[in-house]
Short mmCIF file of C-alpha atoms and ligand atoms in Angstrom, two decimals:
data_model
loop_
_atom_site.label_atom_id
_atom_site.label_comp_id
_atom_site.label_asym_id
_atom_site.label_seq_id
_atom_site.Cartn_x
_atom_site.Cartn_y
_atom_site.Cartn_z
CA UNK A 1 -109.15 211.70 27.00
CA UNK A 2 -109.59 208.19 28.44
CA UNK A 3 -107.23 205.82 30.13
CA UNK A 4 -107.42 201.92 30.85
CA UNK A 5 -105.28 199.99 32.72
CA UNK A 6 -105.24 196.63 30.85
CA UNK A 7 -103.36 193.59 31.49
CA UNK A 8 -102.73 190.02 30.61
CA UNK A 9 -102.54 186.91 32.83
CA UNK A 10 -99.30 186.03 31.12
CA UNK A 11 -97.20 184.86 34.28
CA UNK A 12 -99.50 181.79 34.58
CA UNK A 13 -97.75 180.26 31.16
CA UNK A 14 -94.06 181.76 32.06
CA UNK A 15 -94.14 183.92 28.67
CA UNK A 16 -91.59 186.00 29.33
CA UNK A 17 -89.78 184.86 31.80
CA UNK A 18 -86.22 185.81 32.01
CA UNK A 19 -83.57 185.90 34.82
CA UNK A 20 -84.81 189.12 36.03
CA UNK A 21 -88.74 189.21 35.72
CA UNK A 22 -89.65 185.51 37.00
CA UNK A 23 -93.56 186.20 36.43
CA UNK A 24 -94.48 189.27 34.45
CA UNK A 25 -98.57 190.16 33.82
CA UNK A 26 -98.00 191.90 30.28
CA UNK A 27 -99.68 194.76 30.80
CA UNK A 28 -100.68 198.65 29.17
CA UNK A 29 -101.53 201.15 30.40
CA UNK A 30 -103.50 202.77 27.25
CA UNK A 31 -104.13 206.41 26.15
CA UNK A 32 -106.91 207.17 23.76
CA UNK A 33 -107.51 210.86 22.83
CA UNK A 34 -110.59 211.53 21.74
CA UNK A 35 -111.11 214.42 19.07
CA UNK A 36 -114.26 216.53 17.58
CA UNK A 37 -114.11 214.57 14.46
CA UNK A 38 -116.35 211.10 14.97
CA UNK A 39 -113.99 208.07 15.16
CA UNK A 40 -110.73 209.90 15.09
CA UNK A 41 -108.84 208.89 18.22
CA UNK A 42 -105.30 209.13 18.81
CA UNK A 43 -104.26 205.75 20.95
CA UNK A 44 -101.23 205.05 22.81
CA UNK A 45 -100.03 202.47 25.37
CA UNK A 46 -96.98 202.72 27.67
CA UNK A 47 -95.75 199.06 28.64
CA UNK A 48 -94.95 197.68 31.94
CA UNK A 49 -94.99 193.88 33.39
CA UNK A 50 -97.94 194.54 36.40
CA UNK A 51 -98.26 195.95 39.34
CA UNK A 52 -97.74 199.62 38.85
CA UNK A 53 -99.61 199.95 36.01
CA UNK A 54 -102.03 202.00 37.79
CA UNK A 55 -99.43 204.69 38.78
CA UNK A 56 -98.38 204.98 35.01
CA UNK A 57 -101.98 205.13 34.03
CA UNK A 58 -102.17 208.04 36.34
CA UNK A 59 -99.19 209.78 35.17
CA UNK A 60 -100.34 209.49 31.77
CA UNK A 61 -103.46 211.29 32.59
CA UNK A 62 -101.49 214.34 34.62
CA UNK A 63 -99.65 214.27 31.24
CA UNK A 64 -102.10 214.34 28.70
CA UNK A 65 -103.88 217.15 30.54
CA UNK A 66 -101.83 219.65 29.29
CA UNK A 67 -102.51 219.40 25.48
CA UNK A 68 -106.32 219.15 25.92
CA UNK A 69 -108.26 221.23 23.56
CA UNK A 70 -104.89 221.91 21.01
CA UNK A 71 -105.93 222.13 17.78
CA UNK A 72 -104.92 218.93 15.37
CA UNK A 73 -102.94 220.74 12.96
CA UNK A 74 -101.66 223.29 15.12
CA UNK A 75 -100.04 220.13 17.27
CA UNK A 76 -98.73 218.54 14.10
CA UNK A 77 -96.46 221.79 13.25
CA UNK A 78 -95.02 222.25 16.90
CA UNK A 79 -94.79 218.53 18.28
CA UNK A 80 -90.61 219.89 18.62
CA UNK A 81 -92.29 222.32 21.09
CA UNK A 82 -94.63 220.27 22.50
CA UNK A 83 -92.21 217.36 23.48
CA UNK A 84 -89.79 219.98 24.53
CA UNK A 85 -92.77 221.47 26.97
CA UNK A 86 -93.91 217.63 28.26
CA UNK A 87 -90.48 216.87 29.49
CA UNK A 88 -89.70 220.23 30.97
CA UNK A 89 -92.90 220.35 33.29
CA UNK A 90 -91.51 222.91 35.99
CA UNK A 91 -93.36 220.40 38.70
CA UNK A 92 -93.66 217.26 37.18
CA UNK A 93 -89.50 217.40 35.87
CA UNK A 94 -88.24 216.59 40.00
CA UNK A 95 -89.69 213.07 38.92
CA UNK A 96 -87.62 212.94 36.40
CA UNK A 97 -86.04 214.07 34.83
CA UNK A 98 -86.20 212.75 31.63
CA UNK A 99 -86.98 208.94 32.79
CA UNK A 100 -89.40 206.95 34.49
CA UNK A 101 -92.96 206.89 35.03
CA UNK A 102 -93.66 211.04 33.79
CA UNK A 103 -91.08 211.04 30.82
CA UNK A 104 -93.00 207.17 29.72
CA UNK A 105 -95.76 209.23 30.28
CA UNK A 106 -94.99 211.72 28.41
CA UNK A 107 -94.28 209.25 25.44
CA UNK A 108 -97.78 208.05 25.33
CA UNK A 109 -99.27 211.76 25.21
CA UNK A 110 -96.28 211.73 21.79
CA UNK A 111 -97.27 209.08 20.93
CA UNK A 112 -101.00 209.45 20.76
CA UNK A 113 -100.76 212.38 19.09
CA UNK A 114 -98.37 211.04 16.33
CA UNK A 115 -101.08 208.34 15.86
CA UNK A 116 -103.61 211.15 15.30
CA UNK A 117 -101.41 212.70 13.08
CA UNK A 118 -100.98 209.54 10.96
CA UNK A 119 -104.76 208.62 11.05
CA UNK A 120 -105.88 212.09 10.42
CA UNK A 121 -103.75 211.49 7.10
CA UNK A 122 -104.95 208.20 6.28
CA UNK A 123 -101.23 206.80 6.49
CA UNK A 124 -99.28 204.28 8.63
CA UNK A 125 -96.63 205.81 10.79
CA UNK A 126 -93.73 204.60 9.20
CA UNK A 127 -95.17 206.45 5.88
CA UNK A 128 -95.88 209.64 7.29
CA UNK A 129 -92.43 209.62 9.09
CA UNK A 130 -90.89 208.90 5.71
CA UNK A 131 -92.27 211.42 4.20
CA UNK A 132 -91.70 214.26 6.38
CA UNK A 133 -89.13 216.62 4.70
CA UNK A 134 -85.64 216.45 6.69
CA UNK A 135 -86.19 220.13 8.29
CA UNK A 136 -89.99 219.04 9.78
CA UNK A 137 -88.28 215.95 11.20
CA UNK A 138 -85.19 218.02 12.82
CA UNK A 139 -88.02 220.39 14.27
CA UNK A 140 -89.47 217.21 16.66
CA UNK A 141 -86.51 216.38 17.98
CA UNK A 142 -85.82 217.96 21.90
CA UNK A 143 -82.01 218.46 21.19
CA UNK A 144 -81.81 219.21 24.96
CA UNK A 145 -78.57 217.56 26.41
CA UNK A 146 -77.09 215.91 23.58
CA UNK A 147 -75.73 218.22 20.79
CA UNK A 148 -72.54 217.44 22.15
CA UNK A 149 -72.84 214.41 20.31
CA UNK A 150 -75.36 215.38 17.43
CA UNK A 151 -76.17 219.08 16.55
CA UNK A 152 -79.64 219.81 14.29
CA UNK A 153 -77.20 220.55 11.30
CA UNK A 154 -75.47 217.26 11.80
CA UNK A 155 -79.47 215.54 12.10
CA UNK A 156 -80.41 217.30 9.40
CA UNK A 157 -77.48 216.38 7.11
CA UNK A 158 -78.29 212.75 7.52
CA UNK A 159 -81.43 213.18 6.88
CA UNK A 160 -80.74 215.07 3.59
CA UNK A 161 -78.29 212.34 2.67
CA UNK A 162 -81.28 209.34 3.12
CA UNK A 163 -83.49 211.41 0.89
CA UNK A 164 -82.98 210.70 -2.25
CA UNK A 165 -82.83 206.71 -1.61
CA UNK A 166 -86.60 207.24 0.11
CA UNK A 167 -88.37 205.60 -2.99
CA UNK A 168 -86.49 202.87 -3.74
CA UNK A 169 -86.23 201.95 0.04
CA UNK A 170 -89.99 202.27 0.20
CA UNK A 171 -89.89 199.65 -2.49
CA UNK A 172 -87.45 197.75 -1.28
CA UNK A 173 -89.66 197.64 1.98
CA UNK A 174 -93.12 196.99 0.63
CA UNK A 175 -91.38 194.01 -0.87
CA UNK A 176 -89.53 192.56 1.34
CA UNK A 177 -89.96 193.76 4.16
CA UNK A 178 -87.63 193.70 7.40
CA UNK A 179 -85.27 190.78 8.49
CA UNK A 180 -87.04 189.81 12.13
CA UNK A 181 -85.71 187.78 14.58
CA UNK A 182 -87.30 185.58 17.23
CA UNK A 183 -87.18 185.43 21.05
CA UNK A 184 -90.40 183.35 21.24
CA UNK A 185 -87.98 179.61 22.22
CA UNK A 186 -85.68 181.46 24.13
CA UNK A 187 -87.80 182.15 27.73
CA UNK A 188 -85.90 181.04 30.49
CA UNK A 189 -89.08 179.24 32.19
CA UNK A 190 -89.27 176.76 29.48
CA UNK A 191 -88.70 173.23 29.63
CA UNK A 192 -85.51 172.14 27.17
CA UNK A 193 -88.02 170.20 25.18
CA UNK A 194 -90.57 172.92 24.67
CA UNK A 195 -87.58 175.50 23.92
CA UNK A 196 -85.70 172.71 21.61
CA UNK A 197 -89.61 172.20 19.83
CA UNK A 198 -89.98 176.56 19.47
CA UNK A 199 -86.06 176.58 18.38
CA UNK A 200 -87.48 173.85 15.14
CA UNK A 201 -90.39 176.02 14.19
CA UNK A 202 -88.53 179.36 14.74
CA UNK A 203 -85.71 177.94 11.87
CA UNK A 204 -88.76 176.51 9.71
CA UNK A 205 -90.54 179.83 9.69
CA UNK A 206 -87.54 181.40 8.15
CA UNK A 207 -85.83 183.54 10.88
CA UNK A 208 -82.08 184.67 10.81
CA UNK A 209 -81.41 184.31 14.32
CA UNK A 210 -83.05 183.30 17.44
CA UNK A 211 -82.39 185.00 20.99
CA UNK A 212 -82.10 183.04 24.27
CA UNK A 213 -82.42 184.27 27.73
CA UNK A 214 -79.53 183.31 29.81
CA UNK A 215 -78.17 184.48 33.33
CA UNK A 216 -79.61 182.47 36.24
CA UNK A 217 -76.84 179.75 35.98
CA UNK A 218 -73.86 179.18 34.13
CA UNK A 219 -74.36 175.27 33.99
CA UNK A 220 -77.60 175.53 32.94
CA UNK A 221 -76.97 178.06 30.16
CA UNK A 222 -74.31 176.41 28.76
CA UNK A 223 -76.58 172.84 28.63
CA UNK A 224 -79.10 174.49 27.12
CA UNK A 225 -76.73 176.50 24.47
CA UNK A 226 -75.05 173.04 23.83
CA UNK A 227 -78.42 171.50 23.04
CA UNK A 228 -80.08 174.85 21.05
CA UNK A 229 -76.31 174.43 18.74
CA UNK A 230 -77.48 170.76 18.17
CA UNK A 231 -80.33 171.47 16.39
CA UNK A 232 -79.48 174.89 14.62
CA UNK A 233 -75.87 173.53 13.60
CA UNK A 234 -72.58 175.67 14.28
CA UNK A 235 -73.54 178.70 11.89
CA UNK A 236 -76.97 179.73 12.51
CA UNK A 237 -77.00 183.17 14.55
CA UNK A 238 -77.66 183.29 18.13
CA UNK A 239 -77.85 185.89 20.67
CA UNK A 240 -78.08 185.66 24.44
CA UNK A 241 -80.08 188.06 27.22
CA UNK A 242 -79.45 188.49 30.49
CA UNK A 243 -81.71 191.27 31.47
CA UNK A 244 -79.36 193.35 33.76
CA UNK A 245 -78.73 190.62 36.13
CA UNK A 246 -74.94 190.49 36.31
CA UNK A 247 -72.56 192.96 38.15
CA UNK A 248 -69.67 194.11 35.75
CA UNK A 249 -67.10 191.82 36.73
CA UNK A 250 -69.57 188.52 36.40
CA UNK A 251 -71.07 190.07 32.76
CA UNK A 252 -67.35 189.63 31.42
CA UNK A 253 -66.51 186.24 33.26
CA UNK A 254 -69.55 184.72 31.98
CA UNK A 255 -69.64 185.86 28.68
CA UNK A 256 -66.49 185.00 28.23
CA UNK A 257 -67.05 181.52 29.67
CA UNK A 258 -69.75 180.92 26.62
CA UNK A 259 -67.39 181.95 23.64
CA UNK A 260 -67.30 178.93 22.44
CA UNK A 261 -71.11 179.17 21.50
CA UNK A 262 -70.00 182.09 19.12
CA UNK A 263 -73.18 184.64 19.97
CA UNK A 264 -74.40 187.55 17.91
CA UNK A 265 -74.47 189.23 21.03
CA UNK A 266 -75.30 189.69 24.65
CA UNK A 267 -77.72 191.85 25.90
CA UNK A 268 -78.43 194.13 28.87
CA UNK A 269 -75.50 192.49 30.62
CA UNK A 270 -75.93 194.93 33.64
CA UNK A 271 -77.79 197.83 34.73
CA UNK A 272 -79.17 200.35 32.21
CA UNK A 273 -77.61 202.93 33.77
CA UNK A 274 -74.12 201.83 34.08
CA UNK A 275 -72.51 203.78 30.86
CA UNK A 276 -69.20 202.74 31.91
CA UNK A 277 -70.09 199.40 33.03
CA UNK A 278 -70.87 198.48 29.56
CA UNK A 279 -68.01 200.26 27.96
CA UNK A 280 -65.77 197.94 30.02
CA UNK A 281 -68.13 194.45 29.18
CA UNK A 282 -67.96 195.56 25.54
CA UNK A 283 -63.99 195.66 25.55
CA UNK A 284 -63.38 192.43 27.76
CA UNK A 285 -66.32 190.19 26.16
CA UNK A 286 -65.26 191.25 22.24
CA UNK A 287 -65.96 189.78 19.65
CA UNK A 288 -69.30 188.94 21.21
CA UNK A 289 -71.20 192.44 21.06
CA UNK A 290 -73.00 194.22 23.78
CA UNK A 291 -76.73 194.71 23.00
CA UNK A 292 -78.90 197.00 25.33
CA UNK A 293 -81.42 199.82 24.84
CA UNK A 294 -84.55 198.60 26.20
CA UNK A 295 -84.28 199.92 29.68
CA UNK A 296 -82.55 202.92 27.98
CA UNK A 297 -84.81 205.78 30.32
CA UNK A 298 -83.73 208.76 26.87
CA UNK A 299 -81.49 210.10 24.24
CA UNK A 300 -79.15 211.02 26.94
CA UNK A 301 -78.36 207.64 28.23
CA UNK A 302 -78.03 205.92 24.37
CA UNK A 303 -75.66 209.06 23.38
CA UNK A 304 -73.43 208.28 26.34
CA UNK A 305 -73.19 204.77 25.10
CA UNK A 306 -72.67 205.46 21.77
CA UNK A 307 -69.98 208.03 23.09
CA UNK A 308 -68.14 205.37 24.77
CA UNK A 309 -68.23 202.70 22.38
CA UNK A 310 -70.31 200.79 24.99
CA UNK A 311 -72.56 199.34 22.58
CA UNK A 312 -72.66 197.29 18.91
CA UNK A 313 -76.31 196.85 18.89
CA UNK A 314 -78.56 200.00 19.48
CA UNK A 315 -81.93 198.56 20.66
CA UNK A 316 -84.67 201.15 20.64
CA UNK A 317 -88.27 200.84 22.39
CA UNK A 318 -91.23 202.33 21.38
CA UNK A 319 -92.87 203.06 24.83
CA UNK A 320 -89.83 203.54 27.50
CA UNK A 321 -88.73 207.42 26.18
CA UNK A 322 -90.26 209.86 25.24
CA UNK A 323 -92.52 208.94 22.00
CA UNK A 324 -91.58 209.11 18.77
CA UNK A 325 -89.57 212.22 19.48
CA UNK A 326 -87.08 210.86 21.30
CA UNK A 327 -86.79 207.65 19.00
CA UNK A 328 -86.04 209.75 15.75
CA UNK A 329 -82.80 211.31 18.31
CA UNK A 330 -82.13 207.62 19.04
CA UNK A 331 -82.07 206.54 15.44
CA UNK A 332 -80.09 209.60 13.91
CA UNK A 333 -77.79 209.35 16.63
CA UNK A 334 -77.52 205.72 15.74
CA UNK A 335 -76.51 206.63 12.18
CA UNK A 336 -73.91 209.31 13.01
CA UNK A 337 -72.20 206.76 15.38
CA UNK A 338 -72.56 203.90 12.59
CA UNK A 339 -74.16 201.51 14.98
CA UNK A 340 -77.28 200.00 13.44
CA UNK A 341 -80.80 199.81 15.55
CA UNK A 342 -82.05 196.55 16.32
CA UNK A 343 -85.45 198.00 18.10
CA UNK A 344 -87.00 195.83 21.21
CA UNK A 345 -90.05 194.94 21.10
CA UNK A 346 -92.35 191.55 22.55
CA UNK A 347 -94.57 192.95 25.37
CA UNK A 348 -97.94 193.39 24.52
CA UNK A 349 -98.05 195.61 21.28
CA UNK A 350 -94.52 196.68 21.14
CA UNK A 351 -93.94 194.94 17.65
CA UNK A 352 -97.36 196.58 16.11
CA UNK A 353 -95.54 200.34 17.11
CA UNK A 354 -91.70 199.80 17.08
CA UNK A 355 -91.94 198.21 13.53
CA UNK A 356 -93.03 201.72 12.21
CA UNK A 357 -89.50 203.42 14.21
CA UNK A 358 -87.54 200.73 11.91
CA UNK A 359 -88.85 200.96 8.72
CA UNK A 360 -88.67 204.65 9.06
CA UNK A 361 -85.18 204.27 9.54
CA UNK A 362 -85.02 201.78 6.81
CA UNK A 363 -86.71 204.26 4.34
CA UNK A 364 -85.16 207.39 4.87
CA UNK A 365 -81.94 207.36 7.45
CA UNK A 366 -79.81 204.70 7.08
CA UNK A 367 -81.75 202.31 4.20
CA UNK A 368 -81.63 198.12 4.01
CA UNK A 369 -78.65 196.77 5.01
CA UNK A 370 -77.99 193.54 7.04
CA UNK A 371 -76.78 194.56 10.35
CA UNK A 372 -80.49 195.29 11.30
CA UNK A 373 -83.06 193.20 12.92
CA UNK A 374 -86.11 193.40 14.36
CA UNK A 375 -87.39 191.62 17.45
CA UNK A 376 -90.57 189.50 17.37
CA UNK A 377 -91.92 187.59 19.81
CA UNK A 378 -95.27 185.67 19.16
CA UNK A 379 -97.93 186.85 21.52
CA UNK A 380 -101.27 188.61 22.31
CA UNK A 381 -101.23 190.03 18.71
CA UNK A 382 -104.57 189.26 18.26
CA UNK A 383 -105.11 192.20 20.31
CA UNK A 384 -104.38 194.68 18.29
CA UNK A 385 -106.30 196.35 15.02
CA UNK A 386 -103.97 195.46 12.63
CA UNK A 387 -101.19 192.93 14.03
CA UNK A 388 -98.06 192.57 12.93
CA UNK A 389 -98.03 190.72 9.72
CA UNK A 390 -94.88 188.84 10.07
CA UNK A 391 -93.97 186.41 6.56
CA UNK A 392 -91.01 183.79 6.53
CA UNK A 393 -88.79 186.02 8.79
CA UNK A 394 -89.94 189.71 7.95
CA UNK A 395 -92.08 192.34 9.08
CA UNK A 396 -94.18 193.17 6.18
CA UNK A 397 -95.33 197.04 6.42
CA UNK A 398 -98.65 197.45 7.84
CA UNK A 399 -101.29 199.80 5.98
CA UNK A 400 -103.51 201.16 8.03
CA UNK A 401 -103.38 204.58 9.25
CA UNK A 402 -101.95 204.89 12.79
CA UNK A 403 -99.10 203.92 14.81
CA UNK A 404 -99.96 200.26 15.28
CA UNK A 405 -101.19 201.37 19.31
CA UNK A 406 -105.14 200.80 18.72
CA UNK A 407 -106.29 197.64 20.83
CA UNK A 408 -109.62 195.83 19.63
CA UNK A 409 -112.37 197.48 22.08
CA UNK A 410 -113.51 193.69 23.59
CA UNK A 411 -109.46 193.15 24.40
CA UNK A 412 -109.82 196.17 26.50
CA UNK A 413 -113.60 194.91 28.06
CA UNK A 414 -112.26 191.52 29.15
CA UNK A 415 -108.45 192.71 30.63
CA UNK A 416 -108.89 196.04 31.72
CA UNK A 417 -108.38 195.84 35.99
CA UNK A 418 -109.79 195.27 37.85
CA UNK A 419 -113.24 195.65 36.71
CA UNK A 420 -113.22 193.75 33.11
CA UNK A 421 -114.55 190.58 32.27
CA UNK A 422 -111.49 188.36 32.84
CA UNK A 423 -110.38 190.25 36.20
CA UNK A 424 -113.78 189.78 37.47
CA UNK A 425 -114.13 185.90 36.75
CA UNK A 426 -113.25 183.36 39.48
CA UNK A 427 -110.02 182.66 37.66
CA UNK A 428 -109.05 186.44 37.30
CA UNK A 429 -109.70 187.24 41.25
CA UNK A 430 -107.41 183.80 42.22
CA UNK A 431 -104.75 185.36 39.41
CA UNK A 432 -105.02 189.10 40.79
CA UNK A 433 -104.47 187.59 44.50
CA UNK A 434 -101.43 185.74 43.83
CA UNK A 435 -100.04 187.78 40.99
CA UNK A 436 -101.18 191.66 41.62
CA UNK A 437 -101.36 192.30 44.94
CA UNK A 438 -98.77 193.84 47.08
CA UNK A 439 -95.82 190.95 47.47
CA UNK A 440 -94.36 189.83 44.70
CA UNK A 441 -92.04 186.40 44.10
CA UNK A 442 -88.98 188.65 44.71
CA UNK A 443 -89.82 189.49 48.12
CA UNK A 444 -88.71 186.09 49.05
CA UNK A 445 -87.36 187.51 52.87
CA UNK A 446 -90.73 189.22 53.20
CA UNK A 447 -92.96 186.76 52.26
CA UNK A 448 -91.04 184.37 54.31
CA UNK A 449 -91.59 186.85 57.40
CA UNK A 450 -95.20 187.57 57.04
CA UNK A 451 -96.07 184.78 55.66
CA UNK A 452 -97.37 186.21 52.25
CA UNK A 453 -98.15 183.70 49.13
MG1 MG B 501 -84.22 191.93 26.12
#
């Protein structure tokens, strides 16, 4: 087992900047398992924005402790067990439980080992998920906490149901494949000009609908959604993000305030956490739809929202729960609700791994149909093995085998921290001091005390 704990510069161009996370330093902290077979590795990232990366790295190696020296096979036929065993850690579960730094942690240990899996095959995720019989797939899922809302006869009658439309999907999807959308001209530290410039190219390139960030001020939300619906014309979709900044009460006012704009939908109008919060948004902001699932900590949170009608838009991420485990819960609880997954992704790496969750979906649980989306945001691809191949507005599948996780081994040399190549350069130190150290640009009373940047 290694770890690295790698991570972009980003904050010094404002890519992804939103009204909650003013400067983020995309970062990974990266899992690669290493095996007895030369060149098989099973590699896995969990994503965060900076500092703290190091405590998730560590976590991740407390984690992946436990399944050292497991057998490949012998993993592949009790991953149900095994994810069952990661999140009930009779220590490590008081961090928990079931969210945060040990249950992200446990995803990347999942999620490593379904990239083994798929490599050891010679398939890409998304095939060997599709191809799983309905029974092996009901056997990963940790049903722990939410057969109230889906029981493994109810999973596994869905999943009977989506088999027999598995080939034609899989045509249907090698193809076409899946309708993306764009957040690339929507970040909130962008000039109007260079978002107006992004908006152009993101219509050109052949993208349904575009997502803005919005929250910091009404005023300026509403010039920029009047000059955005200038250029795109009355019809095209938009959506709007707000990245948990609101209170309850302020989500509904000012959603309600930008009807007139006619969005797709808003998302994470509040806190992650606040089930009930969003119930109440989603009835008082109608017909915009509520959108939210990135900060989603597990299955437990998304089946409360689904319970209470909180949500239109389910938006699953590939590295905040626990691996692709928890994601094939999310997306069968999806389909019994009838609420179509729209997965999150941007980050560094999250489209190369979350595109796999959809077209899973796509091929065997709930098939092509035009309420789902995929976010794509255009950066650091080049990072990765095999980036996402994205043509006039759709993921196209990727082939090789593997989850989509594996970075290019220089990527790693130049931005792992502190130590690599770029961290070490003049420019990296003056980035680390004023980006990585311990104040942030939110401690604004802090820094103003002591002084700090
Ligand atoms: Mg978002």
């Amino acid at each position: 087992m290694r770890t690295f704990d790698v991570r972009f510069p980003t904050s010094q161009m404002l890519d992804g900047s939103d009204a909650m996370n003013a400067d983020p330093d995309y970062s990974a902290a990266y899992l690669r398992i290493e095996t007895s077979a030369p060149n098989l590795t099973g590699d896995a990232f969990v994503f965060t924005i900076g500092r703290g990366n190091d405590v998730q790295v560590r976590a991740i190696e407390i984690m992946a402790e436990k399944i050292a020296g497991l057998e490949l096979e012998y993993a592949f036929d009790h991953i149900g067990d095994i994810a069952r065993e990661l999140s009930a850690d009779s220590q490590l579960r008081w961090l928990g439980a079931d969210k945060g730094v040990f249950h992200m942690a446990a995803g990347a240990v999942l999620n490593a080992l379904w990239d083994l899996f798929a490599k050891s095959r010679g398939v890409p995720l998304w095939k060997l998920l599709s191809d799983m019989t309905p029974k092996q797939l009901v056997a990963a899922i940790d049903f722990r906490y939410i057969t109230d809302a889906l029981t493994p006869e109810e999973a596994l009658s869905i999943l009977e149901k989506g088999f027999a439309g598995r080939k034609s999907n899989e045509e249907i999807l090698l193809k076409k494949g899946l309708p993306a959308y764009t957040t690339t001209p929507g970040w909130l530290g962008y000039t109007d000009e260079k978002m107006l410039r992004l908006t152009q190219e993101a219509v050109d390139s052949g993208f349904g609908l575009i997502k803005y960030k919005c929250g910091k001020s009404l005023e300026d939300d509403r010039r920029r959604l009047t000059k955005i619906r200038e250029i795109v014309g009355p019809d095209f979709p938009i959506a709007i993000d707000a990245n948990q900044v609101w209170d309850v009460d302020v989500a509904i006012a000012w959603v309600n305030a930008l009807q007139e704009f006619d969005l797709q939908w808003i998302e994470e109008p509040t806190h992650p956490d606040d089930v009930v919060g969003h119930a109440r948004i989603a009835r008082e902001v109608a017909p915009t739809r509520v959108a939210t699932g990135e900060h989603a900590s597990s299955r437990i949170i998304f089946k409360q929202l689904l319970q209470s009608d909180a949500i239109r838009v389910m938006q699953i991420d590939a590295t905040r729960v626990a691996g692709v485990n928890e994601n094939i819960a999310n997306i069968l609880m999806a389909a019994k609700y009838g609420i179509p997954v729209c997965p999150h992704a941007g980050g560094v790496g999250l489209c190369e791994v979350v595109q796999h969750l959809a077209m899973f979906d796509a091929v065997a649980v709930t098939g092509h149909h035009d309420q789902r989306v995929v976010e794509y945001v255009d950066h650091l691809h080049e990072h990765f093995m095999e980036p996402t191949n994205v043509v006039h507005g759709a993921y196209m599948p990727p082939k090789s085998p593997g989850s989509g996780a594996q970075m290019v081994e220089s990527t790693i040399a130049e931005f792992e921290f502190p130590s690599g190549i770029y961290w070490s350069s003049e420019k990296g130190k003056a980035h680390a001091l004023s980006s990585n150290t311990a104040h942030s640009s939110s401690d604004i009373l802090i820094n103003e005390k002591i002084g700090a940047r």
